[in-house]
Short mmCIF file of C-alpha atoms in Angstrom, two decimals:
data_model
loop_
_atom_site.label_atom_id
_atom_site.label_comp_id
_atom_site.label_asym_id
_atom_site.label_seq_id
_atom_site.Cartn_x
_atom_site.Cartn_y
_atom_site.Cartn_z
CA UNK A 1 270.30 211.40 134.60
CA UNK A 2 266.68 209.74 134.33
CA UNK A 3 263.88 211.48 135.99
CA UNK A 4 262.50 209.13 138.97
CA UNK A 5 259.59 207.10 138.44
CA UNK A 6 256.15 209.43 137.85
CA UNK A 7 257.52 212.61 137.91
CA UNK A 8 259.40 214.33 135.53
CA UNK A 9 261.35 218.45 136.13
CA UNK A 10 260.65 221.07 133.17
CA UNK A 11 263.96 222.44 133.26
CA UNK A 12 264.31 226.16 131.56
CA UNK A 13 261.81 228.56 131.02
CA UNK A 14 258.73 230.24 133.21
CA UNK A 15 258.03 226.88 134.41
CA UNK A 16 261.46 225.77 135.53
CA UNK A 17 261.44 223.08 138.00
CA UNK A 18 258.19 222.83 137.77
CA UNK A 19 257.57 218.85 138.47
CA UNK A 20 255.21 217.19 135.89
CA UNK A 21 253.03 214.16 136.99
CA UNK A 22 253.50 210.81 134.92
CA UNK A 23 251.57 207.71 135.03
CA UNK A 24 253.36 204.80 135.28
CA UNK A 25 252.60 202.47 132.34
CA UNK A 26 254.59 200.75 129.82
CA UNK A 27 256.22 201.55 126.85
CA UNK A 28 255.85 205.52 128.28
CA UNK A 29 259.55 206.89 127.45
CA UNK A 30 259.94 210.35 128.24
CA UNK A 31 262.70 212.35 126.94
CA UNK A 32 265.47 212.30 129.25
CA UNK A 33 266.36 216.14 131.21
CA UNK A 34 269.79 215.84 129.31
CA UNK A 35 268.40 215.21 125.80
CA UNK A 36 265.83 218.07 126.44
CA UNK A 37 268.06 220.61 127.75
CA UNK A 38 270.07 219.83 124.36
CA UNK A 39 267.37 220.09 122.02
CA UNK A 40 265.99 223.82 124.03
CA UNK A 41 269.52 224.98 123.71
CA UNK A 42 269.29 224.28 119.85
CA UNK A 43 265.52 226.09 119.94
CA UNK A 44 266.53 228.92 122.15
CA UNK A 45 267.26 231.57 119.08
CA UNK A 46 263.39 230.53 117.39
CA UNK A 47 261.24 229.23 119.89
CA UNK A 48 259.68 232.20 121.20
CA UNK A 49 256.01 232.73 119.36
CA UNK A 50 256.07 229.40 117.92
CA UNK A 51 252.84 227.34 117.64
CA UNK A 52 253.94 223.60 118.15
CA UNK A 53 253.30 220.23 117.74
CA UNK A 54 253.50 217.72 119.85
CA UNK A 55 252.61 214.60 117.89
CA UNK A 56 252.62 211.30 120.13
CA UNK A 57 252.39 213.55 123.18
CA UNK A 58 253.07 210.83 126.41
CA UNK A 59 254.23 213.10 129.09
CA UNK A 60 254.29 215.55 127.15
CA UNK A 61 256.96 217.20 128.42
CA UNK A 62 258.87 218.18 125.07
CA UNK A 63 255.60 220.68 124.60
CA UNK A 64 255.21 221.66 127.96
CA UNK A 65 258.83 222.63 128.09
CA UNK A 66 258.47 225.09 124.60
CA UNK A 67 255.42 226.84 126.44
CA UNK A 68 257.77 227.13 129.34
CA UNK A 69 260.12 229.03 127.07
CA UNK A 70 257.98 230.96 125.00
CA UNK A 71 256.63 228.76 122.49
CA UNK A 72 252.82 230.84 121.83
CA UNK A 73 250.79 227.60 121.47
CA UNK A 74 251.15 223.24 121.70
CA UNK A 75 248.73 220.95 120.51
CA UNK A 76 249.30 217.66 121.94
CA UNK A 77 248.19 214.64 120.50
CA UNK A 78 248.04 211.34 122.45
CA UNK A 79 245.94 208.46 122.38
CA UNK A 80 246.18 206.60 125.69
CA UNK A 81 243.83 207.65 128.70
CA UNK A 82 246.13 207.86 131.30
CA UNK A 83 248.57 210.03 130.12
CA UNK A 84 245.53 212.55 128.68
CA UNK A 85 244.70 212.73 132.06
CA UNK A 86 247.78 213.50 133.46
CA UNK A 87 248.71 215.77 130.56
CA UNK A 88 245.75 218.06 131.03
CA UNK A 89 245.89 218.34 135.02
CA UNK A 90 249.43 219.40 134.26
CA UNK A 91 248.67 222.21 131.61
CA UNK A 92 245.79 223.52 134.86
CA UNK A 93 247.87 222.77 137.56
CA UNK A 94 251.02 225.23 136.31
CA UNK A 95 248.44 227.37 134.18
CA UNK A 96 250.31 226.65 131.11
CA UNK A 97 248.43 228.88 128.82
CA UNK A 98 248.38 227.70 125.13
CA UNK A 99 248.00 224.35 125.11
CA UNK A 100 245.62 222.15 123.82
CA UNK A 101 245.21 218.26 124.07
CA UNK A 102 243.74 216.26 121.37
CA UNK A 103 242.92 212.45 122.47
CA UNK A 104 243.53 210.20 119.36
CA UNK A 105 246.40 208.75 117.81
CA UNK A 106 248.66 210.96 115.29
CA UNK A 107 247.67 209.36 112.14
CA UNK A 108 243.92 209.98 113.01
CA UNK A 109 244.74 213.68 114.35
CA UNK A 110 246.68 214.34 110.91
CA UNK A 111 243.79 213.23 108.54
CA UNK A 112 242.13 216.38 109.86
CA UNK A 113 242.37 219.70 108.53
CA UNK A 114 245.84 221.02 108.33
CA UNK A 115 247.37 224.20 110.31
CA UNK A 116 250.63 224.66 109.92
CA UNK A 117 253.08 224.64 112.54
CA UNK A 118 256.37 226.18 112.93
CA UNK A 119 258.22 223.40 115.49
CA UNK A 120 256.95 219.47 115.36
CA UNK A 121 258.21 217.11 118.54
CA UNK A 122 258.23 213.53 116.40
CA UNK A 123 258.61 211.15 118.94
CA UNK A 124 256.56 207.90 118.59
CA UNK A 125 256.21 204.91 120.71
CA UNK A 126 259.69 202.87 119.76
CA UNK A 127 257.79 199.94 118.95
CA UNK A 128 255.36 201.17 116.33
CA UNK A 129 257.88 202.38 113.83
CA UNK A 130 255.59 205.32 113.04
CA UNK A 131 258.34 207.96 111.98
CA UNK A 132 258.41 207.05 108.06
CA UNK A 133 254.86 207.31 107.81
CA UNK A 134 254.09 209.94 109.80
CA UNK A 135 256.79 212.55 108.28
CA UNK A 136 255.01 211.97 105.04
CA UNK A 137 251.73 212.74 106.54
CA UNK A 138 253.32 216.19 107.82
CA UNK A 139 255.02 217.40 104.99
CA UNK A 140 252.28 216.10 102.41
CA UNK A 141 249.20 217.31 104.03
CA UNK A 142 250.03 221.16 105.09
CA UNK A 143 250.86 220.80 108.89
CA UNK A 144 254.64 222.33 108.20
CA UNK A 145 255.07 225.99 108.01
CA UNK A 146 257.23 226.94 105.15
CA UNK A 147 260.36 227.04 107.57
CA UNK A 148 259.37 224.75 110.17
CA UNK A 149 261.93 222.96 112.83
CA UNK A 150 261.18 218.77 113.37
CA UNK A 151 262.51 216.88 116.23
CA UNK A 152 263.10 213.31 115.61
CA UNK A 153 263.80 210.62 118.72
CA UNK A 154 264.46 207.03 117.76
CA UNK A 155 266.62 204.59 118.94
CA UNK A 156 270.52 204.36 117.68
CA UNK A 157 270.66 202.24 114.56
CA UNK A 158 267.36 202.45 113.22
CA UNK A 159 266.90 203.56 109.35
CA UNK A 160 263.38 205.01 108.61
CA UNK A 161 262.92 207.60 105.25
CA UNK A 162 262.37 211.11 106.28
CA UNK A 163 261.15 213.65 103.14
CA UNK A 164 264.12 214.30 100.99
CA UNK A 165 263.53 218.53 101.95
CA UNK A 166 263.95 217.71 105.92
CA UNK A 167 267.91 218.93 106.51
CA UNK A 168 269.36 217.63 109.10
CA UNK A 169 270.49 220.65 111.44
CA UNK A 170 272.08 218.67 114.66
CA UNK A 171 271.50 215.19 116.18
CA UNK A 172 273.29 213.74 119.12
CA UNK A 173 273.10 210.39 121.39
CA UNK A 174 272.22 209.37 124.56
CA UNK A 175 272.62 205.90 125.94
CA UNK A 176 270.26 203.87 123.09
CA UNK A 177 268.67 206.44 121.69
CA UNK A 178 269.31 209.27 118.81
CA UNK A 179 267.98 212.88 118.40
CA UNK A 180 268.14 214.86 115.31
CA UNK A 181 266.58 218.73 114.49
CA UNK A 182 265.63 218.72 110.89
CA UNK A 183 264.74 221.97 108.96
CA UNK A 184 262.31 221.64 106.40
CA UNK A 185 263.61 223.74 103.07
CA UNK A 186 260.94 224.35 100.63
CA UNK A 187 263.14 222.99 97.82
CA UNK A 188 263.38 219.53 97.33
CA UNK A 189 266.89 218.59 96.88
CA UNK A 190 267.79 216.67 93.29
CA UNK A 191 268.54 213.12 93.84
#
């Protein structure tokens, strides 16, 4: 079921049915309700206290949703105007405590200095191709806690390397696209 045009539901959680505001621009994908009430049903047993990230933010409704359900803090990180706009007058409008936008692209944002975090939402515009280079970037430069959970969305078919110590904990389909939880093990496995 897609979520009509400029708004999208949070759907578990404090903030349930809470309606989130979405500019309409292109290329903006936002996780569908049935691919997020998947992945939260995966969280459920660690997401409460988690601090998040919520690299390539757009709607950022994967992050708004883990604040709904108990997820301590989410740092957004988004590039494009219009959906930093939107993003913030969400987070004040339903007085989502904890989270925190940062306007720049990912790569920029993970240059900076590293704080770990325990659950990362990878979800980059289709087009760029960013996952490869920006799982290296979070497992090289300290932004994974020792345990930490990673949500990858891509679309079916499409091979990109992920670090060898990401374990693949579930992954499903829906319509064109693939989602996978990865956790990160502290051992890198022997080739």
């Amino acid at each position: 079921m897609k979520a009509m045009p400029g708004r999208i539901r949070i759907i578990g959680g404090d903030l349930r049915n809470s309606r989130l505001n979405v500019p309409d621009l292109p290329g903006l994908r936002p996780t569908s309700e049935r691919v997020r009430e998947t992945l939260f049903n995966w969280l459920a047993p660690t997401i409460a206290g988690v601090r998040a990230l919520d690299l390539c933010a757009g709607t950022g409704a994967l992050g708004i949703e883990a604040l709904s359900r108990g997820a301590a803090a989410v740092q957004f990180v988004e590039p494009e105007r219009a959906p930093v706009q939107a993003l913030r007058d969400n987070l004040a409008r339903l007085k989502a405590a904890g989270g925190e936008v940062a306007a720049m692209d990912a790569s920029h944002f993970l240059q900076g200095t590293p704080q770990p975090f325990g659950l990362v939402f990878l979800d980059p515009p289709f087009a760029l191709q960013l996952w490869a280079p920006l799982a290296q970037r979070l497992e090289q430069g300290g932004w994974l806690a020792e345990a930490a959970q990673i949500y990858v969305e891509s679309p079916q078919g499409v091979s990109f390397a992920l670090p060898s110590n990401w374990m693949l904990h579930r992954e499903g389909h829906a319509g064109e696209v693939r989602y996978a939880l990865y956790r990160r093990s502290q051992s890198v496995p022997l080739s």
